[in-house]
Structure formats: structure tokens, C-alpha cells
């Protein structure tokens, strides 16, 4: 039933939001050089790699200077990118990943290989489910970039503090995965964005 909801709501979202996609694409093109979309290799279910879609919010080639974004201090983020990130609009193209079956609307956020390779055996349990666009960790760490921007060593802060905590939140959904939790997380995410 969750897969049916994923496909139905993602297709509906892509249709309804298509005018907004066009406006965002134009803003990105007018703001900075590079493509409209950014595709990054992430680790999905059973540890398999897939390409995650996002609207490009950083200067082209910015990921070569580091995988972690550090909030308002990060000069790699474009002017339009700051706005897209603030309201999570850069995440909208992931609806395509959901339709393709690589992601769900709800589930643990897919991580890059560098950090997955650091997982303990216990932490690797998050790879047993399809990753998602949002979950409890996404809600609790909506300001993750700001937190990392205040850290003296953002990479270390992510690995030692944020990543383990996010995995604990991931397990909260995984251990109670059902349609009720699915819709609860979607509702909480929308409320967080509105606030």
C-alpha cells in the first residue's frame, strides 16, 4: 500500500507542481552557470547506488570541494540556492526517484557512500528499507546545515554527532513502519516547512 501511495502522490505532485518546476528552472539558469538539475550518487536499499535528483543549488563542481554544506557561510551555494534550500524546494525532483522506485516519500534519507562505509553493523540496518525524501531525522535536523556551519570541524561533527543521532531517528520509523506512520511523517514535514 505504501508503494501505491508513493507512486500516486509523486505523480500527482509532479503534475501539479510542474509550473513551479519551470519557474525554479528559469531562476536557476538566470542566477548562475550550470545545469538545472544536480544528480548525486547515493546509497539505497541493500547498499545499492542510485542517482538522486535535486534542483542545483550550488555552483557547478561545488561537490568537489566537500560533501557537507555548512549553512549561510557556504560560498558555494547560489543566491537562488539559498532560497531553494530554505524551503526544501531543491528536494522536489526526488519525486522522480520515488516514481522510479529508488526512493519512497517516507524513509531514511539516502547517504553518500563515504558515510555509509563508516556505518557500524547496527547502523547498516537502515539500508534494509527504501530510502525516503523525509523521515523523523529530516524533521529534527531541518537546520542541519546551520548546525554544521557553527562547528569548527563540520565533517567530524557530522560523523560523530549528527549521523548517529539521525540513524536513531531512522530506526524509529523503520521499527514502526506502517501507513499511519507514513502519513504522520508527511504531515509533520509539511508543518515544519510551513513554520
CSV table of C-alpha atoms in Angstrom, one decimal, residues 21 45-46 49 58 63 71 78 81 83-84 97-101 116 119 136 151 158 161-163 179-180 193:
chain,number,residue,atom,x,y,z
A,21,UNK,CA,9.4,23.4,-11.7
A,45,UNK,CA,18.2,-0.2,-0.3
A,46,UNK,CA,20.5,-3.1,0.2
A,49,UNK,CA,23.9,3.0,-5.5
A,58,UNK,CA,25.3,25.3,-5.7
A,63,UNK,CA,30.8,19.0,-4.5
A,71,UNK,CA,24.7,26.9,6.1
A,78,UNK,CA,24.0,30.3,-5.1
A,81,UNK,CA,20.1,28.1,-4.0
A,83,UNK,CA,16.0,30.2,-1.2
A,84,UNK,CA,15.5,26.7,-2.6
A,97,UNK,CA,13.3,8.9,-7.8
A,98,UNK,CA,10.1,7.9,-6.0
A,99,UNK,CA,8.3,7.1,-9.2
A,100,UNK,CA,11.3,5.1,-10.4
A,101,UNK,CA,11.2,3.0,-7.1
A,116,UNK,CA,27.7,4.6,4.6
A,119,UNK,CA,28.3,2.6,9.4
A,136,UNK,CA,11.9,11.9,11.7
A,151,UNK,CA,31.1,23.6,14.1
A,158,UNK,CA,28.5,15.2,11.2
A,161,UNK,CA,27.2,13.6,16.5
A,162,UNK,CA,24.6,14.1,13.7
A,163,UNK,CA,24.9,10.9,11.7
A,179,UNK,CA,0.6,3.6,6.7
A,180,UNK,CA,-0.3,5.6,9.8
A,193,UNK,CA,8.1,23.6,6.2
